């Protein structure tokens, strides 16, 4: 086993295990939710994307830019008036989505195996 640091994902064994858990099927399900029409699933899938890519750089899918898909999906739902009106506090929902967008922007694309997202 090769280790290059003391943090949770800084050794080969940990990254091999993560690769088994966070696999193509995992990212496929996230991508499907992000590209769907269920706003709550989009926000949850974006949250998972942020959590995983922020914590473990070696788990991003190679075949598509999940960060950009999450970013674009959140932008798509952020101003959906009908959906926002279903919430008691639409402003809080918008503020949270804006927070998620910032978190996605802060993930260094070079650590997630994808090109940078366009802003």
Tab-separated table of N, CA and C in Angstrom:
chain	number	residue	atom	x	y	z
A	1	UNK	N	0.849	-1.181	0.000
A	1	UNK	CA	0.000	0.000	0.000
A	1	UNK	C	0.884	1.230	0.000
A	2	UNK	N	0.572	2.158	-0.876
A	2	UNK	CA	1.277	3.421	-0.897
A	2	UNK	C	0.499	4.472	-0.134
A	3	UNK	N	1.183	5.185	0.701
A	3	UNK	CA	0.558	6.276	1.448
A	3	UNK	C	1.391	7.526	1.233
A	4	UNK	N	0.723	8.639	1.018
A	4	UNK	CA	1.429	9.893	0.801
A	4	UNK	C	0.994	10.962	1.785
A	5	UNK	N	0.126	10.590	2.717
A	5	UNK	CA	-0.314	11.530	3.743
A	5	UNK	C	-1.128	10.814	4.795
A	6	UNK	N	-1.532	11.544	5.798
A	6	UNK	CA	-2.268	10.966	6.925
A	6	UNK	C	-3.779	11.142	6.814
A	7	UNK	N	-4.255	11.884	5.829
A	7	UNK	CA	-5.691	12.115	5.711
A	7	UNK	C	-6.391	10.880	5.144
A	8	UNK	N	-7.698	10.855	5.270
A	8	UNK	CA	-8.492	9.664	4.964
A	8	UNK	C	-8.283	9.117	3.559
A	9	UNK	N	-8.054	9.962	2.591
A	9	UNK	CA	-7.953	9.512	1.207
A	9	UNK	C	-6.537	9.611	0.659
A	10	UNK	N	-5.566	9.592	1.507
A	10	UNK	CA	-4.178	9.741	1.078
A	10	UNK	C	-3.404	8.430	1.157
A	11	UNK	N	-4.061	7.338	0.728
A	11	UNK	CA	-3.369	6.061	0.600
A	11	UNK	C	-4.103	5.198	-0.428
A	12	UNK	N	-3.379	4.313	-1.038
A	12	UNK	CA	-3.934	3.488	-2.115
A	12	UNK	C	-5.092	2.613	-1.669
A	13	UNK	N	-4.980	2.017	-0.509
A	13	UNK	CA	-6.035	1.122	-0.037
A	13	UNK	C	-7.365	1.871	0.106
A	14	UNK	N	-7.337	3.036	0.714
A	14	UNK	CA	-8.563	3.823	0.892
A	14	UNK	C	-9.161	4.196	-0.457
A	15	UNK	N	-8.327	4.605	-1.394
A	15	UNK	CA	-8.844	5.001	-2.704
A	15	UNK	C	-9.383	3.815	-3.482
A	16	UNK	N	-8.781	2.650	-3.321
A	16	UNK	CA	-9.335	1.451	-3.956
A	16	UNK	C	-10.726	1.159	-3.414
A	17	UNK	N	-10.892	1.258	-2.106
A	17	UNK	CA	-12.194	1.005	-1.482
A	17	UNK	C	-13.222	2.030	-1.954
A	18	UNK	N	-12.839	3.294	-1.975
A	18	UNK	CA	-13.758	4.335	-2.437
A	18	UNK	C	-14.164	4.066	-3.879
A	19	UNK	N	-13.222	3.628	-4.696
A	19	UNK	CA	-13.532	3.317	-6.085
A	19	UNK	C	-14.572	2.221	-6.226
A	20	UNK	N	-14.593	1.286	-5.281
A	20	UNK	CA	-15.605	0.231	-5.302
A	20	UNK	C	-16.982	0.764	-4.919
A	21	UNK	N	-17.016	1.716	-4.000
A	21	UNK	CA	-18.282	2.264	-3.513
A	21	UNK	C	-18.819	3.335	-4.457
A	22	UNK	N	-17.957	4.259	-4.818
A	22	UNK	CA	-18.338	5.395	-5.666
A	22	UNK	C	-17.936	5.038	-7.094
A	23	UNK	N	-18.737	4.197	-7.716
A	23	UNK	CA	-18.418	3.654	-9.025
A	23	UNK	C	-19.293	4.269	-10.113
A	24	UNK	N	-19.203	3.731	-11.310
A	24	UNK	CA	-19.981	4.258	-12.428
A	24	UNK	C	-21.482	4.209	-12.162
A	25	UNK	N	-21.946	3.145	-11.503
A	25	UNK	CA	-23.370	3.046	-11.197
A	25	UNK	C	-23.791	4.162	-10.243
A	26	UNK	N	-22.963	4.436	-9.257
A	26	UNK	CA	-23.221	5.531	-8.319
A	26	UNK	C	-23.344	6.850	-9.078
A	27	UNK	N	-22.324	7.172	-9.877
A	27	UNK	CA	-22.350	8.438	-10.614
A	27	UNK	C	-23.441	8.456	-11.665
A	28	UNK	N	-23.770	7.308	-12.223
A	28	UNK	CA	-24.873	7.237	-13.187
A	28	UNK	C	-26.192	7.633	-12.542
A	29	UNK	N	-26.414	7.151	-11.310
A	29	UNK	CA	-27.630	7.521	-10.587
A	29	UNK	C	-27.642	9.008	-10.251
A	30	UNK	N	-26.505	9.543	-9.872
A	30	UNK	CA	-26.408	10.983	-9.579
A	30	UNK	C	-26.699	11.777	-10.853
A	31	UNK	N	-26.091	11.380	-11.956
A	31	UNK	CA	-26.287	12.081	-13.232
A	31	UNK	C	-27.749	12.034	-13.660
A	32	UNK	N	-28.388	10.877	-13.513
A	32	UNK	CA	-29.801	10.739	-13.870
A	32	UNK	C	-30.661	11.685	-13.048
A	33	UNK	N	-30.396	11.773	-11.755
A	33	UNK	CA	-31.163	12.684	-10.894
A	33	UNK	C	-30.923	14.138	-11.298
A	34	UNK	N	-29.675	14.493	-11.568
A	34	UNK	CA	-29.357	15.879	-11.940
A	34	UNK	C	-30.011	16.282	-13.253
A	35	UNK	N	-30.136	15.365	-14.158
A	35	UNK	CA	-30.716	15.671	-15.464
A	35	UNK	C	-32.229	15.498	-15.490
A	36	UNK	N	-32.805	15.075	-14.364
A	36	UNK	CA	-34.244	14.856	-14.285
A	36	UNK	C	-35.020	16.135	-14.009
A	37	UNK	N	-36.278	15.960	-13.657
A	37	UNK	CA	-37.166	17.093	-13.426
A	37	UNK	C	-37.536	17.281	-11.953
A	38	UNK	N	-37.151	16.348	-11.084
A	38	UNK	CA	-37.494	16.440	-9.672
A	38	UNK	C	-36.507	17.366	-8.971
A	39	UNK	N	-36.967	18.548	-8.623
A	39	UNK	CA	-36.097	19.578	-8.059
A	39	UNK	C	-35.449	19.141	-6.754
A	40	UNK	N	-36.177	18.417	-5.932
A	40	UNK	CA	-35.617	17.957	-4.666
A	40	UNK	C	-34.505	16.941	-4.897
A	41	UNK	N	-34.691	16.054	-5.875
A	41	UNK	CA	-33.638	15.100	-6.212
A	41	UNK	C	-32.422	15.809	-6.792
A	42	UNK	N	-32.646	16.839	-7.593
A	42	UNK	CA	-31.533	17.607	-8.159
A	42	UNK	C	-30.707	18.223	-7.041
A	43	UNK	N	-31.378	18.844	-6.084
A	43	UNK	CA	-30.632	19.472	-4.976
A	43	UNK	C	-29.893	18.433	-4.155
A	44	UNK	N	-30.522	17.279	-3.904
A	44	UNK	CA	-29.866	16.222	-3.132
A	44	UNK	C	-28.671	15.648	-3.904
A	45	UNK	N	-28.848	15.427	-5.204
A	45	UNK	CA	-27.755	14.894	-6.020
A	45	UNK	C	-26.597	15.885	-6.095
A	46	UNK	N	-26.912	17.166	-6.185
A	46	UNK	CA	-25.861	18.187	-6.173
A	46	UNK	C	-25.149	18.182	-4.824
A	47	UNK	N	-25.903	18.022	-3.752
A	47	UNK	CA	-25.295	17.954	-2.419
A	47	UNK	C	-24.354	16.773	-2.277
A	48	UNK	N	-24.744	15.623	-2.807
A	48	UNK	CA	-23.868	14.451	-2.769
A	48	UNK	C	-22.621	14.707	-3.602
A	49	UNK	N	-22.801	15.308	-4.767
A	49	UNK	CA	-21.657	15.622	-5.629
A	49	UNK	C	-20.669	16.511	-4.888
A	50	UNK	N	-21.181	17.538	-4.248
A	50	UNK	CA	-20.319	18.457	-3.490
A	50	UNK	C	-19.600	17.709	-2.377
A	51	UNK	N	-20.337	16.926	-1.617
A	51	UNK	CA	-19.744	16.219	-0.484
A	51	UNK	C	-18.657	15.250	-0.936
A	52	UNK	N	-18.930	14.476	-1.983
A	52	UNK	CA	-17.963	13.478	-2.426
A	52	UNK	C	-16.751	14.139	-3.065
A	53	UNK	N	-16.978	15.061	-3.988
A	53	UNK	CA	-15.843	15.666	-4.682
A	53	UNK	C	-15.032	16.585	-3.793
A	54	UNK	N	-15.637	17.155	-2.779
A	54	UNK	CA	-14.885	17.990	-1.847
A	54	UNK	C	-14.002	17.139	-0.946
A	55	UNK	N	-14.460	15.928	-0.633
A	55	UNK	CA	-13.724	15.092	0.302
A	55	UNK	C	-12.744	14.139	-0.334
A	56	UNK	N	-13.018	13.683	-1.537
A	56	UNK	CA	-12.176	12.652	-2.152
A	56	UNK	C	-11.970	12.959	-3.616
A	57	UNK	N	-10.812	13.451	-3.944
A	57	UNK	CA	-10.543	13.924	-5.287
A	57	UNK	C	-10.506	12.834	-6.338
A	58	UNK	N	-10.292	11.620	-5.955
A	58	UNK	CA	-10.088	10.563	-6.955
A	58	UNK	C	-11.365	9.837	-7.344
A	59	UNK	N	-12.528	10.391	-7.033
A	59	UNK	CA	-13.760	9.652	-7.279
A	59	UNK	C	-14.623	10.207	-8.388
A	60	UNK	N	-14.184	11.252	-9.064
A	60	UNK	CA	-15.014	11.850	-10.115
A	60	UNK	C	-15.065	10.949	-11.339
A	61	UNK	N	-16.210	10.937	-12.007
A	61	UNK	CA	-16.315	10.104	-13.209
A	61	UNK	C	-15.465	10.678	-14.342
A	62	UNK	N	-14.916	9.813	-15.148
A	62	UNK	CA	-14.099	10.251	-16.277
A	62	UNK	C	-14.931	10.647	-17.479
A	63	UNK	N	-16.084	10.005	-17.658
A	63	UNK	CA	-16.811	10.166	-18.908
A	63	UNK	C	-17.682	11.409	-18.990
A	64	UNK	N	-17.885	12.110	-17.893
A	64	UNK	CA	-18.658	13.348	-17.953
A	64	UNK	C	-18.275	14.245	-16.794
A	65	UNK	N	-18.551	15.519	-16.940
A	65	UNK	CA	-18.204	16.525	-15.930
A	65	UNK	C	-19.380	16.666	-14.967
A	66	UNK	N	-19.384	15.862	-13.930
A	66	UNK	CA	-20.502	15.854	-12.983
A	66	UNK	C	-20.640	17.195	-12.275
A	67	UNK	N	-19.542	17.906	-12.077
A	67	UNK	CA	-19.616	19.232	-11.450
A	67	UNK	C	-20.441	20.178	-12.314
A	68	UNK	N	-20.163	20.188	-13.602
A	68	UNK	CA	-20.886	21.089	-14.510
A	68	UNK	C	-22.345	20.681	-14.618
A	69	UNK	N	-22.611	19.387	-14.664
A	69	UNK	CA	-23.998	18.926	-14.720
A	69	UNK	C	-24.746	19.372	-13.468
A	70	UNK	N	-24.128	19.218	-12.306
A	70	UNK	CA	-24.764	19.651	-11.052
A	70	UNK	C	-24.980	21.164	-11.057
A	71	UNK	N	-23.964	21.897	-11.478
A	71	UNK	CA	-24.051	23.362	-11.523
A	71	UNK	C	-25.185	23.812	-12.445
A	72	UNK	N	-25.203	23.272	-13.648
A	72	UNK	CA	-26.230	23.651	-14.622
A	72	UNK	C	-27.635	23.261	-14.147
A	73	UNK	N	-27.742	22.114	-13.494
A	73	UNK	CA	-29.051	21.662	-13.000
A	73	UNK	C	-29.571	22.577	-11.898
A	74	UNK	N	-28.692	22.982	-10.994
A	74	UNK	CA	-29.113	23.910	-9.942
A	74	UNK	C	-29.524	25.257	-10.534
A	75	UNK	N	-28.759	25.745	-11.504
A	75	UNK	CA	-29.120	27.015	-12.162
A	75	UNK	C	-30.492	26.893	-12.834
A	76	UNK	N	-30.770	25.719	-13.391
A	76	UNK	CA	-32.041	25.493	-14.101
A	76	UNK	C	-33.232	25.575	-13.145
A	77	UNK	N	-33.094	25.045	-11.941
A	77	UNK	CA	-34.241	25.013	-11.023
A	77	UNK	C	-34.336	26.232	-10.111
A	78	UNK	N	-33.264	27.008	-10.017
A	78	UNK	CA	-33.197	28.067	-9.007
A	78	UNK	C	-34.330	29.092	-9.112
A	79	UNK	N	-34.800	29.382	-10.287
A	79	UNK	CA	-35.820	30.416	-10.435
A	79	UNK	C	-37.150	29.848	-10.922
A	80	UNK	N	-37.404	28.582	-10.633
A	80	UNK	CA	-38.676	27.965	-10.997
A	80	UNK	C	-39.730	28.432	-9.989
A	81	UNK	N	-40.483	29.447	-10.379
A	81	UNK	CA	-41.450	30.084	-9.486
A	81	UNK	C	-42.489	29.135	-8.918
A	82	UNK	N	-43.014	28.248	-9.727
A	82	UNK	CA	-44.032	27.317	-9.257
A	82	UNK	C	-43.478	26.437	-8.144
A	83	UNK	N	-42.285	25.913	-8.352
A	83	UNK	CA	-41.664	25.067	-7.341
A	83	UNK	C	-41.306	25.877	-6.098
A	84	UNK	N	-40.729	27.060	-6.308
A	84	UNK	CA	-40.348	27.898	-5.161
A	84	UNK	C	-41.566	28.293	-4.329
A	85	UNK	N	-42.681	28.543	-4.981
A	85	UNK	CA	-43.896	28.915	-4.256
A	85	UNK	C	-44.421	27.793	-3.365
A	86	UNK	N	-43.976	26.567	-3.596
A	86	UNK	CA	-44.419	25.456	-2.759
A	86	UNK	C	-43.697	25.439	-1.407
A	87	UNK	N	-42.679	26.273	-1.256
A	87	UNK	CA	-41.923	26.353	-0.012
A	87	UNK	C	-42.445	27.493	0.860
A	88	UNK	N	-42.366	27.320	2.174
A	88	UNK	CA	-42.763	28.384	3.095
A	88	UNK	C	-41.844	29.593	2.980
A	89	UNK	N	-40.568	29.354	2.704
A	89	UNK	CA	-39.596	30.432	2.625
A	89	UNK	C	-38.752	30.271	1.354
A	90	UNK	N	-39.298	30.707	0.209
A	90	UNK	CA	-38.565	30.557	-1.050
A	90	UNK	C	-37.193	31.228	-1.042
A	91	UNK	N	-37.071	32.334	-0.338
A	91	UNK	CA	-35.783	33.041	-0.291
A	91	UNK	C	-34.707	32.170	0.349
A	92	UNK	N	-35.079	31.403	1.359
A	92	UNK	CA	-34.116	30.512	2.017
A	92	UNK	C	-33.685	29.399	1.064
A	93	UNK	N	-34.612	28.911	0.248
A	93	UNK	CA	-34.284	27.867	-0.722
A	93	UNK	C	-33.313	28.424	-1.757
A	94	UNK	N	-33.589	29.609	-2.268
A	94	UNK	CA	-32.699	30.249	-3.240
A	94	UNK	C	-31.319	30.468	-2.627
A	95	UNK	N	-31.281	30.929	-1.399
A	95	UNK	CA	-30.006	31.173	-0.721
A	95	UNK	C	-29.212	29.872	-0.590
A	96	UNK	N	-29.887	28.779	-0.271
A	96	UNK	CA	-29.192	27.498	-0.143
A	96	UNK	C	-28.662	27.015	-1.496
A	97	UNK	N	-29.465	27.169	-2.539
A	97	UNK	CA	-29.004	26.775	-3.873
A	97	UNK	C	-27.794	27.615	-4.274
A	98	UNK	N	-27.813	28.899	-3.961
A	98	UNK	CA	-26.667	29.755	-4.261
A	98	UNK	C	-25.415	29.274	-3.511
A	99	UNK	N	-25.616	28.807	-2.288
A	99	UNK	CA	-24.508	28.243	-1.502
A	99	UNK	C	-23.957	27.004	-2.204
A	100	UNK	N	-24.847	26.134	-2.680
A	100	UNK	CA	-24.400	24.942	-3.393
A	100	UNK	C	-23.632	25.319	-4.663
A	101	UNK	N	-24.101	26.319	-5.377
A	101	UNK	CA	-23.412	26.761	-6.588
A	101	UNK	C	-22.000	27.239	-6.259
A	102	UNK	N	-21.861	28.019	-5.180
A	102	UNK	CA	-20.531	28.483	-4.776
A	102	UNK	C	-19.625	27.308	-4.405
A	103	UNK	N	-20.182	26.326	-3.695
A	103	UNK	CA	-19.384	25.164	-3.303
A	103	UNK	C	-18.918	24.381	-4.529
A	104	UNK	N	-19.762	24.254	-5.523
A	104	UNK	CA	-19.354	23.586	-6.756
A	104	UNK	C	-18.253	24.369	-7.463
A	105	UNK	N	-18.361	25.689	-7.457
A	105	UNK	CA	-17.342	26.525	-8.090
A	105	UNK	C	-15.995	26.393	-7.387
A	106	UNK	N	-16.014	26.138	-6.088
A	106	UNK	CA	-14.780	26.078	-5.299
A	106	UNK	C	-14.035	24.758	-5.433
A	107	UNK	N	-14.677	23.735	-5.983
A	107	UNK	CA	-13.994	22.455	-6.155
A	107	UNK	C	-13.013	22.602	-7.309
A	108	UNK	N	-11.759	22.377	-7.027
A	108	UNK	CA	-10.703	22.524	-8.019
A	108	UNK	C	-10.876	21.456	-9.098
A	109	UNK	N	-11.123	21.858	-10.332
A	109	UNK	CA	-11.363	20.865	-11.388
A	109	UNK	C	-10.179	19.951	-11.627
A	110	UNK	N	-8.983	20.410	-11.354
A	110	UNK	CA	-7.823	19.543	-11.585
A	110	UNK	C	-7.796	18.386	-10.600
A	111	UNK	N	-8.523	18.509	-9.507
A	111	UNK	CA	-8.567	17.416	-8.545
A	111	UNK	C	-9.750	16.499	-8.794
A	112	UNK	N	-10.608	16.858	-9.728
A	112	UNK	CA	-11.777	16.027	-9.997
A	112	UNK	C	-11.754	15.446	-11.412
A	113	UNK	N	-10.613	15.524	-12.061
A	113	UNK	CA	-10.404	14.868	-13.344
A	113	UNK	C	-11.260	15.432	-14.475
A	114	UNK	N	-11.675	16.682	-14.364
A	114	UNK	CA	-12.511	17.297	-15.391
A	114	UNK	C	-11.996	18.687	-15.708
A	115	UNK	N	-12.462	19.234	-16.803
A	115	UNK	CA	-12.115	20.605	-17.150
A	115	UNK	C	-12.901	21.561	-16.255
A	116	UNK	N	-12.462	22.803	-16.195
A	116	UNK	CA	-13.158	23.773	-15.362
A	116	UNK	C	-14.530	24.087	-15.929
A	117	UNK	N	-15.462	24.406	-15.025
A	117	UNK	CA	-16.806	24.757	-15.472
A	117	UNK	C	-16.798	26.194	-15.956
A	118	UNK	N	-17.636	26.460	-16.918
A	118	UNK	CA	-17.752	27.827	-17.423
A	118	UNK	C	-18.670	28.598	-16.513
A	119	UNK	N	-18.297	29.816	-16.217
A	119	UNK	CA	-19.125	30.647	-15.333
A	119	UNK	C	-19.809	31.713	-16.125
